[in-house]
Coordinates of C-alpha atoms in Angstrom, one line a residue:
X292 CA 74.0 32.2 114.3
X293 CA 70.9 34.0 114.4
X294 CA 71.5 37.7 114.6
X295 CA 69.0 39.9 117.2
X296 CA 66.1 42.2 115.5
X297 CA 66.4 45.7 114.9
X298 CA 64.5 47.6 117.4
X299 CA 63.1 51.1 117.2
X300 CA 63.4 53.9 119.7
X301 CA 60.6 54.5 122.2
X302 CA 57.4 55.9 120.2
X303 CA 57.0 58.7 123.1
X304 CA 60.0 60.3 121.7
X305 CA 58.3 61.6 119.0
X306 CA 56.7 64.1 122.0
X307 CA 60.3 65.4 122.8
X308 CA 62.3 65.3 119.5
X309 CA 59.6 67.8 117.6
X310 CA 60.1 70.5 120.2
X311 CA 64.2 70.0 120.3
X312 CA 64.2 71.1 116.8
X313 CA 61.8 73.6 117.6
X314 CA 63.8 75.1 120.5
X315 CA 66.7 74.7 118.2
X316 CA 65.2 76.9 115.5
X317 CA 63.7 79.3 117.6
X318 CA 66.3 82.1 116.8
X319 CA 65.4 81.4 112.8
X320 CA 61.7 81.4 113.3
X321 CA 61.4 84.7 115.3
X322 CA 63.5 85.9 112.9
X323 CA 60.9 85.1 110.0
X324 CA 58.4 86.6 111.8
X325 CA 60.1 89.9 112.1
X326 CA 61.8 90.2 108.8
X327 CA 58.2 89.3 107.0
X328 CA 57.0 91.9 109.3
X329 CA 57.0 94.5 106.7
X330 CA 55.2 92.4 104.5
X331 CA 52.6 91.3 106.5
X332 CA 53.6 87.6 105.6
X333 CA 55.9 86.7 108.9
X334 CA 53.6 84.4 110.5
X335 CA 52.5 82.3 107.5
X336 CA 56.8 82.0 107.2
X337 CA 57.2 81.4 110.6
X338 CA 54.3 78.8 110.3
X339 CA 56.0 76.9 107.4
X340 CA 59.8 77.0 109.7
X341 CA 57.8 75.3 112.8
X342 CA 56.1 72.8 110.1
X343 CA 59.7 71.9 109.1
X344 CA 61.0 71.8 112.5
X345 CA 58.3 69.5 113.3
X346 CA 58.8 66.9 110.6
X347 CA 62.9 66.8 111.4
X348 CA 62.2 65.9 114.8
X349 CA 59.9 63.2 113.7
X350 CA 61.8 62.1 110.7
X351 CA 64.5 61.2 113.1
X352 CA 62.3 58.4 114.7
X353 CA 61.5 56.8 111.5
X354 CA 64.9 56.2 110.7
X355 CA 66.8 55.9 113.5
X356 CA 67.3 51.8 115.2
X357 CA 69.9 49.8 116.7
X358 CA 70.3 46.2 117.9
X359 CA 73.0 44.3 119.9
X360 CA 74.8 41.0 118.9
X361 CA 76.7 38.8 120.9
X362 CA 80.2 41.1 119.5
X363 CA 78.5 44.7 119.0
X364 CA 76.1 47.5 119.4
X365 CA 75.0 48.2 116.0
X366 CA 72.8 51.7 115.3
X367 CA 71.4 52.4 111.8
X368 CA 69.8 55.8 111.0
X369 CA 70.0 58.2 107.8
X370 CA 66.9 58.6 104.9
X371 CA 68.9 60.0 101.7
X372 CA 72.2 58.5 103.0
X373 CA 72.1 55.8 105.1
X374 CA 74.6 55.0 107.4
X375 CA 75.4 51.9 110.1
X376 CA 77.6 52.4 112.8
X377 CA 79.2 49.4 114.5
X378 CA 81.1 49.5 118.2
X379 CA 82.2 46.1 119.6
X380 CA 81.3 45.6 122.7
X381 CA 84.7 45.4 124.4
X382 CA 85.4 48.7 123.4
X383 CA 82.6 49.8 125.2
X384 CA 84.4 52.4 128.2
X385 CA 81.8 54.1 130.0
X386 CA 77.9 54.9 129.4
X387 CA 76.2 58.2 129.9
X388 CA 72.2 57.8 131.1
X389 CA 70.6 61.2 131.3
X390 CA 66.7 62.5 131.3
X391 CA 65.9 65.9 130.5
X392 CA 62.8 67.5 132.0
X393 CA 60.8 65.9 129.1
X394 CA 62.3 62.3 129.3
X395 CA 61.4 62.6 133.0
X396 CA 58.3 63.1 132.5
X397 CA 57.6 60.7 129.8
X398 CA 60.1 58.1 131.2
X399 CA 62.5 58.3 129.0
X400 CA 66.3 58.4 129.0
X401 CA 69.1 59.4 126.7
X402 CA 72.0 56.7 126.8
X403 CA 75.2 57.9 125.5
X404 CA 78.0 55.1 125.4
X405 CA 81.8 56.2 125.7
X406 CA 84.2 54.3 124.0
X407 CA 87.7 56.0 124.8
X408 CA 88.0 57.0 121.1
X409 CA 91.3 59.2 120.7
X410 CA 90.3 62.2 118.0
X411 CA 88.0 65.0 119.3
X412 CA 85.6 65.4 116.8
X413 CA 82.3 65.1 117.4
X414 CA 80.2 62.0 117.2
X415 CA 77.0 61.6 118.0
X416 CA 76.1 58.3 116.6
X417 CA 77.1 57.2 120.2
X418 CA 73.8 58.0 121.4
X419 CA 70.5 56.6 121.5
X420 CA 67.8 59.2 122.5
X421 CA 64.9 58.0 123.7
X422 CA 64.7 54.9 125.3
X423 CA 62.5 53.8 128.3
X424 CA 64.2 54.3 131.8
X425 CA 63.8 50.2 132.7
X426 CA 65.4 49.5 129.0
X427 CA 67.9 51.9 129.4
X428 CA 69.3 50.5 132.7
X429 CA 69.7 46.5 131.8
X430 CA 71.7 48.4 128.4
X431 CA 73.9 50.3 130.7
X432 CA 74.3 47.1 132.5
X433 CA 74.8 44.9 129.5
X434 CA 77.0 46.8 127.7
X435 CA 79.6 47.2 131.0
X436 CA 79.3 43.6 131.8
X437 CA 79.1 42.0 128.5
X438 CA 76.3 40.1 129.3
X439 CA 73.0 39.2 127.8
X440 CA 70.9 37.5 130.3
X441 CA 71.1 41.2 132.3
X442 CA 67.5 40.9 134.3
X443 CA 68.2 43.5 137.0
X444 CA 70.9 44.7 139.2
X445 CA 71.2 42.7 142.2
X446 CA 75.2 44.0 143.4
X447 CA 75.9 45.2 147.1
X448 CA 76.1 49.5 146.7
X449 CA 78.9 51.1 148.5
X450 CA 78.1 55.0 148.9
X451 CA 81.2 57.0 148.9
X452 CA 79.9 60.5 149.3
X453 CA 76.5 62.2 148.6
X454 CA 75.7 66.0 148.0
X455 CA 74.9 68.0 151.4
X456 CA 72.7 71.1 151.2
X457 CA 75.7 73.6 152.5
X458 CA 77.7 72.5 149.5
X459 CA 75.8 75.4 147.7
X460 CA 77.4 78.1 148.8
X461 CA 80.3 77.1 147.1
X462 CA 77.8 78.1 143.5
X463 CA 78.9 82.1 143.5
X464 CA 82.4 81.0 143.1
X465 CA 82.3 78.5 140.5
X466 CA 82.1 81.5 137.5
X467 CA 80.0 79.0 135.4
X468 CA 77.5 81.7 135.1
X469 CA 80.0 83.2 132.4
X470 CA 79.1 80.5 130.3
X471 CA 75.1 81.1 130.5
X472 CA 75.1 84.8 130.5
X473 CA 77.4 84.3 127.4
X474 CA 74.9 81.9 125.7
X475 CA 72.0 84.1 126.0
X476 CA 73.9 87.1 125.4
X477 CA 74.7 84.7 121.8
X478 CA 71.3 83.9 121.8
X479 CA 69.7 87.4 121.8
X480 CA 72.1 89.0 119.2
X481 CA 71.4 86.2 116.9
X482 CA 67.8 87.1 117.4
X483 CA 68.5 90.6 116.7
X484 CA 70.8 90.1 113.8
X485 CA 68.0 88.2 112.1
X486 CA 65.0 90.2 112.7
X487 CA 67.1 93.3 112.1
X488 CA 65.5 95.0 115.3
X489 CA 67.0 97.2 117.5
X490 CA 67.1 96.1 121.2
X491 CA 66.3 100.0 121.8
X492 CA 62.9 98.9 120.3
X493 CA 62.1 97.3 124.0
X494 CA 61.5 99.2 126.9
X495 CA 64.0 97.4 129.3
X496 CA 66.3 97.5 126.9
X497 CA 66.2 101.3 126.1
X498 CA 66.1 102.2 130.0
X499 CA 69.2 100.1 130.7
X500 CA 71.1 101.8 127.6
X501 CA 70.0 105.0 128.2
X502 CA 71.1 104.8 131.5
X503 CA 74.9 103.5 130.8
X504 CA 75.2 106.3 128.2
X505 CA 74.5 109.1 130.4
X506 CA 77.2 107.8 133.0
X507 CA 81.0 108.9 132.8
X508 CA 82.9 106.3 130.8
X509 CA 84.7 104.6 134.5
X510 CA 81.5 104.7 136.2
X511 CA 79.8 103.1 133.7
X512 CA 82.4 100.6 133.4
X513 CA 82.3 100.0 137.3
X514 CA 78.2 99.8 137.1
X515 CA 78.1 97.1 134.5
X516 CA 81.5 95.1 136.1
X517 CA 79.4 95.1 139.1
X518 CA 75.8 94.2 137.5
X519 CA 77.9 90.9 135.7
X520 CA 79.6 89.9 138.5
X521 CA 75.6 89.7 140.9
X522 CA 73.9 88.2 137.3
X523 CA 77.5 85.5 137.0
X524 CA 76.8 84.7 141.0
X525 CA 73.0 84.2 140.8
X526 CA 73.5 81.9 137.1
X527 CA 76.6 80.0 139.0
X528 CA 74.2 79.3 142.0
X529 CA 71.5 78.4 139.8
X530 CA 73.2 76.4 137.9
X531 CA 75.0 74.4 140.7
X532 CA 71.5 73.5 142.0
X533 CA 70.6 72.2 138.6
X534 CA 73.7 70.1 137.9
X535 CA 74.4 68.6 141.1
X536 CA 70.9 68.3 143.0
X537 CA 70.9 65.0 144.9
X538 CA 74.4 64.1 143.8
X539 CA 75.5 61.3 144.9
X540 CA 78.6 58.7 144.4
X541 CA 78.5 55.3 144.9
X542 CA 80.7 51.8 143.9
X543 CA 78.6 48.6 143.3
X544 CA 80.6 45.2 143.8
X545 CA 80.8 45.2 140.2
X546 CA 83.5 46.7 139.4
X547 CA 82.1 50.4 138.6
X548 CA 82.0 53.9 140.1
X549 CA 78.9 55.5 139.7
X550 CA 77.5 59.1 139.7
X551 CA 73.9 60.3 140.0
X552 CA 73.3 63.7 139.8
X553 CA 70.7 66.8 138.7
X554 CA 67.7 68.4 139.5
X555 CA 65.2 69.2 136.2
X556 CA 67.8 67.0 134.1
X557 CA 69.0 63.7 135.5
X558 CA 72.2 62.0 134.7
X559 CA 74.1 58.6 135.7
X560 CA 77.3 58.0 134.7
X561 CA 79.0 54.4 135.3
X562 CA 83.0 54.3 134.9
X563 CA 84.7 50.8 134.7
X564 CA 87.2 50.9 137.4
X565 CA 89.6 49.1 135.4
X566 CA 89.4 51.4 133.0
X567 CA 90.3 54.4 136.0
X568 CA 93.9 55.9 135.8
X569 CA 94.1 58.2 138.4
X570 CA 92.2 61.6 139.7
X571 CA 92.1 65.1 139.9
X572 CA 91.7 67.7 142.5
X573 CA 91.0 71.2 140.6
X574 CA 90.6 74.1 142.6
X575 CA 89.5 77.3 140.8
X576 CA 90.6 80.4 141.9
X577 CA 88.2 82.1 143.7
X578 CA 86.7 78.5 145.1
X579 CA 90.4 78.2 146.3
X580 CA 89.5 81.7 148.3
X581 CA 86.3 79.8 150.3
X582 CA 88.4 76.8 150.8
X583 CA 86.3 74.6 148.1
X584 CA 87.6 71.8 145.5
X585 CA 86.3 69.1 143.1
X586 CA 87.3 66.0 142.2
X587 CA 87.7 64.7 138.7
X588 CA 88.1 61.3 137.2
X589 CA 91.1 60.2 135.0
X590 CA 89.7 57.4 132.9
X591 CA 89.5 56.3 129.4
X592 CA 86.7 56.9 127.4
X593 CA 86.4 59.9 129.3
X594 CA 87.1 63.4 127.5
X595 CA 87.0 66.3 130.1
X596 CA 84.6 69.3 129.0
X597 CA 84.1 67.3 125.3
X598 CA 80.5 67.2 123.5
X599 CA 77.9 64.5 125.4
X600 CA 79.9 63.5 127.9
X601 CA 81.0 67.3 129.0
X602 CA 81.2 66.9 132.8
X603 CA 81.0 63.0 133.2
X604 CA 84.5 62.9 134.8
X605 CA 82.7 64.3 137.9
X606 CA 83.7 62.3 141.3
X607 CA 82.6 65.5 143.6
X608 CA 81.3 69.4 142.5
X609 CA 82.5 72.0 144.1
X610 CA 83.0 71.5 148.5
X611 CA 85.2 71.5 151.0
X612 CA 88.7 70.6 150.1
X613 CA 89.2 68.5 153.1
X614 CA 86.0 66.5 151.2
X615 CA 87.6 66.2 148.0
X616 CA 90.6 65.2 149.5
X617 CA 88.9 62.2 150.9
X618 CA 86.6 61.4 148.1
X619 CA 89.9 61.3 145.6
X620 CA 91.6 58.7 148.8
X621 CA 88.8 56.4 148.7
X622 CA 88.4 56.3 144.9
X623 CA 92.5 55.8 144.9
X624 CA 92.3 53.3 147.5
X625 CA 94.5 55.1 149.8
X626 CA 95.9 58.8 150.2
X627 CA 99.4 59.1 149.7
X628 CA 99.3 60.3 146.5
X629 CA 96.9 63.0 147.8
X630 CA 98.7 63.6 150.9
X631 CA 102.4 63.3 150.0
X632 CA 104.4 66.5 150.0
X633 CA 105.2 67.6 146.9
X634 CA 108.9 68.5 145.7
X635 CA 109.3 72.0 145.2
X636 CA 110.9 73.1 141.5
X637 CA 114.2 75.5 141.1
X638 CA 114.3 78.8 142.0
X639 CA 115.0 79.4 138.2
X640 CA 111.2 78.2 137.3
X641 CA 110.6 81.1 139.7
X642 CA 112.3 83.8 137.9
X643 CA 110.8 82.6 134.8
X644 CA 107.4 83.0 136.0
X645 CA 108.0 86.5 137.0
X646 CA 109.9 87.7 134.0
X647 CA 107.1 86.5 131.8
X648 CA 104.2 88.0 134.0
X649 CA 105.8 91.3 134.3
X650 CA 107.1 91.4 131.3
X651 CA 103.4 91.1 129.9
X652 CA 102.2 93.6 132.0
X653 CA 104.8 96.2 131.0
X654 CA 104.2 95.7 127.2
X655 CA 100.2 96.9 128.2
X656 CA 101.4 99.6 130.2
X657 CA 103.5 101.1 128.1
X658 CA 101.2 101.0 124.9
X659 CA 98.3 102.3 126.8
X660 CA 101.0 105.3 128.0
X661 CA 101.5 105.8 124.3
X662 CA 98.3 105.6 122.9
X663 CA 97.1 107.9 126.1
X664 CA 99.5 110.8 124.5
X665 CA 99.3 110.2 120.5
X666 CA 96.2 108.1 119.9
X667 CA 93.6 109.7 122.1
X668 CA 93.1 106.9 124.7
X669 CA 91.7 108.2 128.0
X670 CA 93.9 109.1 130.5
X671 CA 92.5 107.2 133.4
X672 CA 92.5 104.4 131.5
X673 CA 96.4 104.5 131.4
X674 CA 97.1 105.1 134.7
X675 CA 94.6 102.2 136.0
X676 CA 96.7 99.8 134.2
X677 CA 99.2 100.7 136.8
X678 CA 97.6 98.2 138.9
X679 CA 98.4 95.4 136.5
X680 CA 101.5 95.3 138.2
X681 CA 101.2 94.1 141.6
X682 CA 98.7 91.8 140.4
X683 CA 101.1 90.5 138.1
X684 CA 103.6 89.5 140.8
X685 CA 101.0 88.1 142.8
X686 CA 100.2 85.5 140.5
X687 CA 103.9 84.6 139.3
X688 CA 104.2 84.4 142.7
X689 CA 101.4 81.9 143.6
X690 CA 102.4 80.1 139.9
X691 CA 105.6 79.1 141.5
X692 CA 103.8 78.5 144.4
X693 CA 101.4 76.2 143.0
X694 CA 104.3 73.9 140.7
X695 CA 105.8 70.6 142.6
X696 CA 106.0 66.7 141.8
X697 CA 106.1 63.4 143.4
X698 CA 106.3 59.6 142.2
X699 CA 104.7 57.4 145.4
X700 CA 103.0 54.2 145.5
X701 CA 102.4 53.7 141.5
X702 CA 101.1 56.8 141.0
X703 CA 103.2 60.4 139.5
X704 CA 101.5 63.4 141.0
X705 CA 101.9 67.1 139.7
X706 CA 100.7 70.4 140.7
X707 CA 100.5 73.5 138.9
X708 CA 97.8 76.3 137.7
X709 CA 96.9 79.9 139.2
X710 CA 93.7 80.3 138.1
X711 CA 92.5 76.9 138.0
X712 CA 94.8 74.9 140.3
X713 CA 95.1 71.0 139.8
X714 CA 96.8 68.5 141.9
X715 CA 96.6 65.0 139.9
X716 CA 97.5 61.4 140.3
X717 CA 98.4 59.3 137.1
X718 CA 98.8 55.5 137.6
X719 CA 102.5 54.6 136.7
X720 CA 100.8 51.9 134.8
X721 CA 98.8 54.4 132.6
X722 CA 101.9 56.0 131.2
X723 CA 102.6 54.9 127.7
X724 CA 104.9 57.4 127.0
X725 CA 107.3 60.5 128.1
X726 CA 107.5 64.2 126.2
X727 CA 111.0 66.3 127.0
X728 CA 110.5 69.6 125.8
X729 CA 112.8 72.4 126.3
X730 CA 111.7 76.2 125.0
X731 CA 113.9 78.8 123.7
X732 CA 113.9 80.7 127.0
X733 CA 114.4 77.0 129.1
X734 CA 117.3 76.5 127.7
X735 CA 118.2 79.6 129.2
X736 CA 117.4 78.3 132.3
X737 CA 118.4 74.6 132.1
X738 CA 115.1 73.7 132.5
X739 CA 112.8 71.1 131.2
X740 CA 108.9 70.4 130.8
X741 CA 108.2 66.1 131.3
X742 CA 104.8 65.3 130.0
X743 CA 103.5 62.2 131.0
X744 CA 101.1 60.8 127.8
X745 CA 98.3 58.6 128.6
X746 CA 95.3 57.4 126.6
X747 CA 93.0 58.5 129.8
X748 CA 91.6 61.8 130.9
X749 CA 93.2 65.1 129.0
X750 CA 95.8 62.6 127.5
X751 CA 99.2 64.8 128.9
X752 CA 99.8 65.8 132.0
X753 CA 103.0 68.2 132.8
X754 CA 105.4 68.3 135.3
X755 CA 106.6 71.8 134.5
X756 CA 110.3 73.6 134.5
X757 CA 112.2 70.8 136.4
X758 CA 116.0 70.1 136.0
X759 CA 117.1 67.9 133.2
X760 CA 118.6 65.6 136.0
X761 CA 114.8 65.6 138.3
X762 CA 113.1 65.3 134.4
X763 CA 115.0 61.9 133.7
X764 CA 115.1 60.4 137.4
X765 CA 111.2 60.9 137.7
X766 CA 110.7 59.1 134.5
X767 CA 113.0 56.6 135.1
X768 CA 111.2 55.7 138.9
X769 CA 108.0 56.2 137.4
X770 CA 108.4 53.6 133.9
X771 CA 111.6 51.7 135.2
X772 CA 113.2 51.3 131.6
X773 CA 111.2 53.0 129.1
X774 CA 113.3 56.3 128.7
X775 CA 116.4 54.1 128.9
X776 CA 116.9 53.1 125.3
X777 CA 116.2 56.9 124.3
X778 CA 119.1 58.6 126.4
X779 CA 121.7 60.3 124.3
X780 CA 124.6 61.7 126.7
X781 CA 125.0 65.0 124.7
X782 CA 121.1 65.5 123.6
X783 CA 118.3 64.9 125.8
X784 CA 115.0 62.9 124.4
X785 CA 112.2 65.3 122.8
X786 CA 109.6 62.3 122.5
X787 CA 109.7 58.3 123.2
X788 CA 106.7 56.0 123.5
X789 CA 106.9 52.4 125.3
X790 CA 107.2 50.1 122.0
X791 CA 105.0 47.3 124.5
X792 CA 102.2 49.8 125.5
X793 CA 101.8 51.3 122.3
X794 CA 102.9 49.4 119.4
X795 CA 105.8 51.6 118.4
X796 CA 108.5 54.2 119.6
X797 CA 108.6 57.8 118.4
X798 CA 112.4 60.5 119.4
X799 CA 112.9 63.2 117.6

């Protein structure tokens, strides 16, 4: 059998691959400009960095194609060491279109293809960056429906939810601003470090230091906890806007979910249902304050917050939790394993919360108190740690709050998290094996930790500080049969693994 051509990425990506290595050395470059400052030669180095820039980017069209066969999706790239990487088609789980500003405007897209691969390293030979927009979309439906007469998309379009403007005030309280203000804060001292300038060199630099060090030390702490907090809620809004402009969920009779979503930078994302084990509801702490939630996806070939497909388990952003709760019933099929009351965990899972909360908090207080008399620390510094300690018991309290477990309708649901609480739903038939761990301090307490393992999603999912007794019957209802063989009346189970799911069986 004849095999297909090699085909070569879009030509117009050699207008956007130049300035990402550009943008990429832009830290290095200012910094030869600055350090051969002194010399009077820092532009002709900077010169000779963007020249080198430039020919990388390009270098990467030139040796970069791919073709598909009947079996695979085949992608050849490298100059010195050549390398071809080879993915069959059926292991094919999810694929990734997105368009950066530039691909917009050029028509381009970046299609990155998911394939449910179990290590966490990174791999970017997944990706084929650029192709045209009309290409990219009879690959993304190829590759899901192993077909090779794809023409166009002609599949009835259920919407399940789209993005309404009000969502956005739901931005402030996301605290992804952290992550930006931290990436320029990276970004700027890399800058500095290089050029070996000081930031007192620039006037709004020098006013803003100059200012901090003439305020007392708590006031200045207090002025620049309150100056992050209005920069993290202005970058969080800003950055809601960004990711989920126009988002929008829908389910084609296909067989898929799929999520469009962004404002400068567009993404689609296609998940095989089949490939679907379950969802989760995450609520953040202070979005749990303004009532808000967001829907994830459990799926395999799906790694939560992992390299190119960071954020592609998305099934709603951040809005109203009566919302999410809907989206995650309609995705399901039907609600009861978002509805269902939850079984609450023994009073000793309590006590454990709060010994080790308090406990925590008294081991800071107590060296701050010390240091405070030998060492020098302020005073006021000691004594404001004092108010570690209510807020300690407020969140051992809302830990316990937050734990419970249910097993309804094919699906085992858990709950548990203070600052970032989830409520998820694993299919029963998802589960390909059961982890029974017991701590030092659980044995104490007679209590137990069951981890549900599944190839999907974050891979483990805990039902935390249960009794040995709850452990085993929520096993047993959930996999009828699989913990069975591993029972030892003396010596509970630390690991087993369904021999039929998985190929082999693992206690220790």
């Amino acid at each position: 059998m004849t095999q297909p051509d090699w085909q070569k990425l879009s030509v117009r990506m050699l207008a956007i691959h130049p300035v990402q290595e550009v943008i990429k050395f832009l830290p290095a470059l200012i910094g030869l400009l600055f350090a051969g400052g002194s010399s009077g030669h820092g532009p002709l180095w900077s010169l000779i960095g963007l020249a080198v820039a430039v020919g990388l980017g390009m270098l990467r069209w030139f040796t970069t194609s791919y073709r598909i066969t009947a079996e695979q999706i085949q992608i050849r790239r490298g100059l010195l060491r050549r390398r071809t990487l080879s993915i069959p088609l059926d292991r094919v789980r999810t694929v990734d279109v997105t368009a950066h500003a530039m691909h917009r405007l050029l028509h381009l897209t970046r299609v990155t293809v998911g394939t449910g691969r179990s290590d966490r390293k990174k791999n970017d030979g997944l990706t084929l960056d650029a192709l045209h927009r009309t290409e990219a979309a009879l690959l993304r439906e190829r590759l899901l429906n192993r077909r090779s007469d794809v023409q166009k998309s002609t599949v009835d379009i259920a919407e399940l939810v789209r993005a309404e403007p009000g969502w956005i005030r739901y931005g402030p309280f996301t605290l992804s601003g952290f992550v930006t203000i931290g990436a320029i804060a990276a970004v700027l001292s890399r800058i500095f470090g290089e050029s070996q300038v000081s930031p007192r060199r620039f006037g709004p630099f020098r006013v803003v230091i100059d200012a901090v060090e003439r305020m007392p030390v708590p006031v200045a702490v207090l002025v620049i906890a309150a100056a992050l907090l209005v920069l993290v809620a202005i970058t969080s809004t800003a950055g809601y806007v960004l990711t989920f402009w126009n988002f929008r969920l829908t389910r084609p009779a296909d067989g898929t979910l799929h999520v469009t979503r962004g404002l400068l930078t567009s993404r689609a994302t296609t998940i095989e249902e089949r490939r679907l084990r379950g969802i989760e509801l995450s609520e953040p702490l202070m979005l749990r304050w303004v009532n808000g939630a967001r829907c994830l996806a459990i799926a395999t070939g799906l790694r939560v917050g992992r390299g190119a497909e960071r954020g592609g388990s998305v099934l709603l952003p951040p809005a109203p939790v009566a919302e999410a709760n809907r989206v995650a019933a309609q995705v399901l099929g039907y609600s009861d394993p978002v509805t269902v009351p939850l079984i609450w965990h023994p009073l000793r899972a309590r006590r454990r919360r709060f010994s080790r909360a308090l406990g925590g908090v008294l081991v800071v207080v107590l060296a701050l108190g010390l240091t405070s008399s030998f060492a020098g620390v302020p005073e006021w510094l000691a004594q404001a740690s004092y108010v570690l300690i209510p807020v300690s018991l407020w969140v051992a309290a809302d830990r316990f709050a937050s734990l419970g477990h249910a097993v309804v309708g094919g699906y085992l649901v858990g709950r548990w998290g203070t600052l970032v609480r989830r409520r998820w739903a694993l299919s029963t038939d998802g589960i390909i094996g059961w982890n029974i761990r017991r701590s030092f301090f659980q044995r104490r307490a007679s209590l137990v930790t069951l981890t549900a393992t599944t190839a999907a999603g974050r891979q483990a999912y805990r039902v935390q500080d249960v009794d040995l007794t709850e452990a085993l019957r929520v096993a047993e209802e959930s996999v009828p049969g699989l913990l069975r063989p591993f029972i030892e009346p003396t010596e509970p189970p630390a690991v087993v693994v369904n021999p039929a799911r998985l190929g082999q069986a693992e206690a220790s």
